[in-house]
XYZ file of N, CA and C in Angstrom:
480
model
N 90.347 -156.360 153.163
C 89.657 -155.943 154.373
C 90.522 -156.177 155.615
N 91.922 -156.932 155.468
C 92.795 -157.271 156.900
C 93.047 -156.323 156.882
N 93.547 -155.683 156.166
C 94.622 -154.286 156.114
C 94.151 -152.779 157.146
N 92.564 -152.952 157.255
C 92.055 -151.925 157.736
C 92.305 -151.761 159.246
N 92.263 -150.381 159.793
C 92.015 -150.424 161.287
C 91.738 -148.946 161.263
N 91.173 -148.467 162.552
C 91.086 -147.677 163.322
C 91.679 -145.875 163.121
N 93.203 -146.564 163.279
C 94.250 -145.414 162.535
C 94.247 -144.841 161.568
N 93.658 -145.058 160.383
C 94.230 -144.758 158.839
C 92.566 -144.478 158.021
N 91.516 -144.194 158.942
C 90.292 -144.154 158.371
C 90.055 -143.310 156.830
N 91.232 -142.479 156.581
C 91.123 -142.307 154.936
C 91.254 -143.581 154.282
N 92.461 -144.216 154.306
C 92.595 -145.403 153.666
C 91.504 -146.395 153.696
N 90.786 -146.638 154.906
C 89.323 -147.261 155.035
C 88.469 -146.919 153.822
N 88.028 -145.238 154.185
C 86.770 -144.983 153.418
C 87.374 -144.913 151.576
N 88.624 -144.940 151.462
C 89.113 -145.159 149.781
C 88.992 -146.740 149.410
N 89.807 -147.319 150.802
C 88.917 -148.624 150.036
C 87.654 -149.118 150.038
N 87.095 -148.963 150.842
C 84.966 -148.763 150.655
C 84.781 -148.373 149.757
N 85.320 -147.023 149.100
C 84.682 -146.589 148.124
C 85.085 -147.046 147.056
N 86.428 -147.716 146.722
C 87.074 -148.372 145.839
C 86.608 -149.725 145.406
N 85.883 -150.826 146.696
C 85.137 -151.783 146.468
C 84.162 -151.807 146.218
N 83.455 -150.973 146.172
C 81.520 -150.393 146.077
C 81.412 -150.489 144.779
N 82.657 -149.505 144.026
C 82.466 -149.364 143.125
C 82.865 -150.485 142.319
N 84.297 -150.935 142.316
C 84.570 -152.265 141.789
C 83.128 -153.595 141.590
N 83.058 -153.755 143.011
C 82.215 -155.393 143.175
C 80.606 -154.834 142.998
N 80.545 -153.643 143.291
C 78.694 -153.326 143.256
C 78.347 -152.367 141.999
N 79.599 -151.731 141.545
C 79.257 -150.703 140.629
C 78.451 -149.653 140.663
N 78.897 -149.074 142.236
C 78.328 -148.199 142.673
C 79.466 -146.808 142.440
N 79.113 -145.842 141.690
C 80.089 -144.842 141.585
C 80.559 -144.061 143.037
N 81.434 -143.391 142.788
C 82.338 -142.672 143.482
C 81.561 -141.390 143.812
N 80.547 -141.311 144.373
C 79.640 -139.806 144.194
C 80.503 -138.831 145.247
N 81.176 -139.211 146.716
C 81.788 -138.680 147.838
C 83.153 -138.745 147.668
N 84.157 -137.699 147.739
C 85.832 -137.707 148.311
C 85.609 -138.456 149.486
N 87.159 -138.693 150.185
C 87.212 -139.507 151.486
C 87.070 -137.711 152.290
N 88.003 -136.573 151.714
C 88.222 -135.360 152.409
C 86.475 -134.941 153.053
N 85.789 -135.519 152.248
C 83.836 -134.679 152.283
C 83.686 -135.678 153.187
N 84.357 -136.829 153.336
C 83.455 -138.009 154.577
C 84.322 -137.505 155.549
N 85.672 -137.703 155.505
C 86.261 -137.714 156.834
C 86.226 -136.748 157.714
N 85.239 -136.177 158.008
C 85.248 -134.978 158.888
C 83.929 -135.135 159.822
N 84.096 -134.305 161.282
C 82.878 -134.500 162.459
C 81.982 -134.746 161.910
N 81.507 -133.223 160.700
C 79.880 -133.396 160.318
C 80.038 -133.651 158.841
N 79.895 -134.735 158.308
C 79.449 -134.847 156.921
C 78.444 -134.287 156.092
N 78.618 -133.869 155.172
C 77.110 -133.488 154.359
C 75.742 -134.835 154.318
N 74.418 -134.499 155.474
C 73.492 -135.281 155.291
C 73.239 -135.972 154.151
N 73.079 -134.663 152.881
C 72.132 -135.474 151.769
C 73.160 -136.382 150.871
N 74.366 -135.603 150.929
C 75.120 -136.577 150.363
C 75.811 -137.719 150.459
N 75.861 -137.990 151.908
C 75.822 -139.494 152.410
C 74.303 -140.266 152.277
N 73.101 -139.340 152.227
C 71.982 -139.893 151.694
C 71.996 -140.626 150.525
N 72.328 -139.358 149.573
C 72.347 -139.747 148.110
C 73.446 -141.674 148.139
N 74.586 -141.257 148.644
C 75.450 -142.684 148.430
C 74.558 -143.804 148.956
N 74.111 -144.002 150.606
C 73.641 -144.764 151.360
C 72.048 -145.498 150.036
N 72.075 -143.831 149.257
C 70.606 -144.360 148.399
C 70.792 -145.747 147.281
N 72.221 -145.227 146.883
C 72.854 -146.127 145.782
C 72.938 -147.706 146.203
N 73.742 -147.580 147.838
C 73.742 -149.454 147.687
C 72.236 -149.692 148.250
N 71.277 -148.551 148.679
C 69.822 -149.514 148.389
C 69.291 -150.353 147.217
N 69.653 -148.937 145.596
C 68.865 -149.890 145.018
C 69.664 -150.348 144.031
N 70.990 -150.801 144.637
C 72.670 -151.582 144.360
C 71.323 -153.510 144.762
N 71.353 -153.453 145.613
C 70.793 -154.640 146.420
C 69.407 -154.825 146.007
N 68.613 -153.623 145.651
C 67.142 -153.897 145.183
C 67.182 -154.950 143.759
N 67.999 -154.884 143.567
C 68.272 -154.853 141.872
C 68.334 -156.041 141.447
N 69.628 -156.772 143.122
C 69.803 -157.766 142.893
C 69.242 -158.837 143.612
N 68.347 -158.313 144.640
C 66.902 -159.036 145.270
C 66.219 -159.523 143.870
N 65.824 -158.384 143.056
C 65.390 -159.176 141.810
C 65.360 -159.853 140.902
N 66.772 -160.134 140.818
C 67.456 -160.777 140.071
C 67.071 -162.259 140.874
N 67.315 -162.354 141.802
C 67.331 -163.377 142.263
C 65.963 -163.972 142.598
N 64.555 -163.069 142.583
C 63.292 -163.363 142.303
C 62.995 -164.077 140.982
N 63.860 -163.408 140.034
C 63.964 -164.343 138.348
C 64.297 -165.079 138.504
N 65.366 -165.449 139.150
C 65.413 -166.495 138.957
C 65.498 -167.712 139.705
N 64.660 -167.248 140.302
C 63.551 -168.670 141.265
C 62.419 -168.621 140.928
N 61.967 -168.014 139.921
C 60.667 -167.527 139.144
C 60.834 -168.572 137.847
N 62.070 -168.962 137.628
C 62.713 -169.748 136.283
C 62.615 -170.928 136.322
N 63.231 -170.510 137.605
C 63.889 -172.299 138.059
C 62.028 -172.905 138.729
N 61.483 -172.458 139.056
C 59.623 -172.739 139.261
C 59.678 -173.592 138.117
N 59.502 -172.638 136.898
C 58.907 -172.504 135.581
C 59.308 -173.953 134.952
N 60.672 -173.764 135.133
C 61.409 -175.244 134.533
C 60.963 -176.491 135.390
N 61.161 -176.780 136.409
C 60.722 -177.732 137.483
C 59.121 -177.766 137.126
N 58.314 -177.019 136.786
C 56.500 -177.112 136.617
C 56.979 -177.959 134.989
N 57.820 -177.275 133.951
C 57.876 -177.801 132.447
C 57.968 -179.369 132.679
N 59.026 -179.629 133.539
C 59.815 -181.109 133.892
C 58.650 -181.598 134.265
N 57.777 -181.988 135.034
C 56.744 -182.313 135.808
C 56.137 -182.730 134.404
N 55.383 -181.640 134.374
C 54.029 -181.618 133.079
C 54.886 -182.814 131.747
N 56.453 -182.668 131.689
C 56.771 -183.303 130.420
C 56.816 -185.067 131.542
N 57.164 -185.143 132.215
C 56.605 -186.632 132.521
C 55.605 -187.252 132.623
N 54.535 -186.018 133.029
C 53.182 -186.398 132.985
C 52.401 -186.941 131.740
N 53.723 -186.186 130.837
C 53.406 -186.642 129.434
C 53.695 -188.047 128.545
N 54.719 -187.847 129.434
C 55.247 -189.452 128.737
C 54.286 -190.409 128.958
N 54.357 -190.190 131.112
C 53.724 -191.433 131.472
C 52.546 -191.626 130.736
N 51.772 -190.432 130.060
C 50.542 -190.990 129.660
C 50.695 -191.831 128.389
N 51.457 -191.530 127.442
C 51.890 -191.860 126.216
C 52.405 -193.167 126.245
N 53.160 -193.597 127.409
C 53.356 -194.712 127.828
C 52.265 -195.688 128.593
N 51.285 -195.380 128.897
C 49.800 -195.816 129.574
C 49.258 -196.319 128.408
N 48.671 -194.690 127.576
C 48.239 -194.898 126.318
C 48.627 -196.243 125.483
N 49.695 -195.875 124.810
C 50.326 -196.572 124.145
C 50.198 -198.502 124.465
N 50.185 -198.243 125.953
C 50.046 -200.138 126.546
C 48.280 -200.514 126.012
N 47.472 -199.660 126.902
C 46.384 -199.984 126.180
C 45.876 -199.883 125.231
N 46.088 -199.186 123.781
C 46.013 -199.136 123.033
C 46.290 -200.434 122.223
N 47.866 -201.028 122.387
C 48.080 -202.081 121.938
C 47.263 -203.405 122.544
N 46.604 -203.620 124.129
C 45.992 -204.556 124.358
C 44.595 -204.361 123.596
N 44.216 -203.411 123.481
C 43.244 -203.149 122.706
C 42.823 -203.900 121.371
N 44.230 -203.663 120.592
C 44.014 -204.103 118.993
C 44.464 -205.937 119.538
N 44.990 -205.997 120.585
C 45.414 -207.421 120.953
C 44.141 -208.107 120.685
N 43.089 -207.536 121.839
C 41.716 -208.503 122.264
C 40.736 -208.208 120.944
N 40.945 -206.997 120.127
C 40.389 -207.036 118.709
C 40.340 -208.143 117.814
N 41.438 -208.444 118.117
C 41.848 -209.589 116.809
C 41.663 -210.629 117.422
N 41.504 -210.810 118.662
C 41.509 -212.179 119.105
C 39.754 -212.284 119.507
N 39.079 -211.759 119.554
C 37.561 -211.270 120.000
C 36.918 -211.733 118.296
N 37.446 -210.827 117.566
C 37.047 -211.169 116.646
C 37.414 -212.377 115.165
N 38.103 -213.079 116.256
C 38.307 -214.724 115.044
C 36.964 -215.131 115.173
N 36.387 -215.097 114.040
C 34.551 -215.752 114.214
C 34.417 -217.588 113.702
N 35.857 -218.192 113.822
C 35.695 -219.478 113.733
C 35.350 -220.200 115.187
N 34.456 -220.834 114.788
C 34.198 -221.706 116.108
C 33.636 -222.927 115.923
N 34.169 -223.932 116.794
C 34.739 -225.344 116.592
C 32.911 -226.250 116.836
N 33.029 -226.979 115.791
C 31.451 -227.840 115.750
C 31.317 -228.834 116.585
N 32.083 -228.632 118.194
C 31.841 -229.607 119.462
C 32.007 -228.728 120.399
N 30.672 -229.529 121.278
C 30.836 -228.731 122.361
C 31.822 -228.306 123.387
N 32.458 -229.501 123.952
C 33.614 -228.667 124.368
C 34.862 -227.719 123.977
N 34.697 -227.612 122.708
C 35.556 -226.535 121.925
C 34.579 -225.011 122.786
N 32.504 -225.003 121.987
C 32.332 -224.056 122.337
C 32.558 -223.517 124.171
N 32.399 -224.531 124.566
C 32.660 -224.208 126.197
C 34.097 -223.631 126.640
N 34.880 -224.495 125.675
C 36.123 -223.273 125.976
C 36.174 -221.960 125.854
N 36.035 -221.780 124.551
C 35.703 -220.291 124.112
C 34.780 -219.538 125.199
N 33.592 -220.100 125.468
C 32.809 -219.145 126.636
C 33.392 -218.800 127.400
N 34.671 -220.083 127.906
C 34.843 -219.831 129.066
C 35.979 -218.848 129.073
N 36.830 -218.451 127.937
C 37.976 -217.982 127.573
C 37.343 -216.128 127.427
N 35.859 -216.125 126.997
C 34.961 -214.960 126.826
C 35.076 -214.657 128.716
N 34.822 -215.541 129.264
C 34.325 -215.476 130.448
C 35.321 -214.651 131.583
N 37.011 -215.609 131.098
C 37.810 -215.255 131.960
C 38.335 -213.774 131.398
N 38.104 -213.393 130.185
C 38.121 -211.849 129.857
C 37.401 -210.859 130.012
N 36.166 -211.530 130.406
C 35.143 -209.971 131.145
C 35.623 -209.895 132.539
N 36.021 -210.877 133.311
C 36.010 -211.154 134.670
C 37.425 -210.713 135.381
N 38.467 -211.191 134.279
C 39.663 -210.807 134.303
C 40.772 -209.972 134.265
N 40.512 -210.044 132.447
C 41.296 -208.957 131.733
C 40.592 -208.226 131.788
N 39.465 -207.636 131.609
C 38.786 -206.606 131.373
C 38.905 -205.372 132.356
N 38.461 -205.805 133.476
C 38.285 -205.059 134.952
C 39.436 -203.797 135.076
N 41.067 -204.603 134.720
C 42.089 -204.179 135.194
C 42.259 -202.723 134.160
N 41.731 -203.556 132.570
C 41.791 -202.138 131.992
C 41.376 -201.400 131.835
N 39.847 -201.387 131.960
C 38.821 -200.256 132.339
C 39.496 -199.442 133.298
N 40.014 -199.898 134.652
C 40.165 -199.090 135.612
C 41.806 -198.203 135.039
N 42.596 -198.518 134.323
C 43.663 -198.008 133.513
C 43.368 -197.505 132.555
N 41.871 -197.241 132.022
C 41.567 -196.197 131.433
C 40.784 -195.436 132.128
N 40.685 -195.027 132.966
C 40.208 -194.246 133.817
C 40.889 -193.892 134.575
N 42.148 -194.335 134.992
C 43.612 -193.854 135.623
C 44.172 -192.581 134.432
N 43.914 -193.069 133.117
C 44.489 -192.819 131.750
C 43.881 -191.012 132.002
N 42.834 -191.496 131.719
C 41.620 -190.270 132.007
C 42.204 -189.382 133.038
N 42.096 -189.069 134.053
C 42.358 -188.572 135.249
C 43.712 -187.665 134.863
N 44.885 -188.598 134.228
C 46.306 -187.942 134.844
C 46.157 -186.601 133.528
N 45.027 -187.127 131.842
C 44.745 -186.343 130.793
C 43.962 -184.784 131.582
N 42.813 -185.627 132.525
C 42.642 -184.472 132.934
C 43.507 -183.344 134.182
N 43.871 -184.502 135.102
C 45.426 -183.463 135.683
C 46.006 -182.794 134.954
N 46.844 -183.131 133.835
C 48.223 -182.632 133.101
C 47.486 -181.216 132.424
N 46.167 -181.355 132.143
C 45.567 -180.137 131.268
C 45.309 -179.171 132.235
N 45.044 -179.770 133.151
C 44.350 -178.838 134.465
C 45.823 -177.845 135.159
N 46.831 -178.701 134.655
C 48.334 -177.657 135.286
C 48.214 -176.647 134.016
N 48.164 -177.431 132.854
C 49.197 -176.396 131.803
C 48.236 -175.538 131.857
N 46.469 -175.316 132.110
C 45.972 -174.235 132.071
C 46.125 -173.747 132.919
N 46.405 -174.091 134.587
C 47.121 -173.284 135.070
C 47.987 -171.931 135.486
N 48.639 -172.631 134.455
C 50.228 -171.913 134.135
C 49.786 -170.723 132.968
N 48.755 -171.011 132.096
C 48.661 -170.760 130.903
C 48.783 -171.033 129.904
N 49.366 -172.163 129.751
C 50.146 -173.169 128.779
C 49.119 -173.773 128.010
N 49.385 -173.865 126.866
C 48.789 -175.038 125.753
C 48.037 -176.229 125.948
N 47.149 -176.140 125.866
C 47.074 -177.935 126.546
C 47.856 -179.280 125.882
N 47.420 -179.716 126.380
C 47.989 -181.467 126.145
C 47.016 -181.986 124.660
């Protein structure tokens, strides 16, 4: 494009038409002899002018795909952490679960009272305590099950 000027406007419109076609793959439909003159043929500078329209339409769309993709992937990424984290939620309470199972259910208990007073009180500090935190982490649990389903139907996607 240094090379150009003013003077040499054949050489201009050969290389225009030489790069159009090269970088856009827009054919050669016009001579430089049919451009370079006062009055050009209307339709056939139409017809060319038509080519790098839908030269550029083409690749407007292209580039709609693929930000249409790159969405698609960035929504997949999302939804697949949403997945873990739950699996990783899951998975914690699940195991405190079978924890306080086994420990809830040792049915030995000691023939003095301050043994049973421990135990109450050990019952006591687990409704009051432990308990609270995981109820509300299963109901955190809940929520993100019902978020993550609520995208992929969304999208259209499978559920969870």
């Amino acid at each position: 494009m240094d090379g150009m000027s003013k003077e040499t406007p054949k050489e201009n419109l050969t290389l225009a038409f030489d790069l159009a076609e090269s970088q856009l793959g827009i054919p050669k439909l016009l001579d430089v002899e049919d451009v370079n003159v006062e009055f050009p043929d209307e339709k056939s500078i139409m017809t060319y002018v038509a080519n790098y329209y839908h030269t550029f339409a083409k690749m407007k769309m292209g580039d709609v795909s693929s930000k249409r993709i790159v969405k698609m992937i960035s929504f997949l990424q999302e939804c697949e952490g949403f997945q873990q984290e739950y699996h990783r939620l899951a998975s914690s309470l699940l195991d405190w679960i079978d924890q306080t199972i086994e420990t809830l259910g040792n049915r030995e208990f000691p023939n003095i009272l301050s043994g049973v007073q421990n135990l109450l009180s050990d019952f006591a500090k687990y409704r009051t305590q432990e308990k609270p935190p995981k109820y509300t982490e299963k109901g955190d649990l809940e929520v993100l099950f019902y978020n993550l389903n609520a995208k992929l139907r969304s999208q259209s996607q499978p559920g969870f």
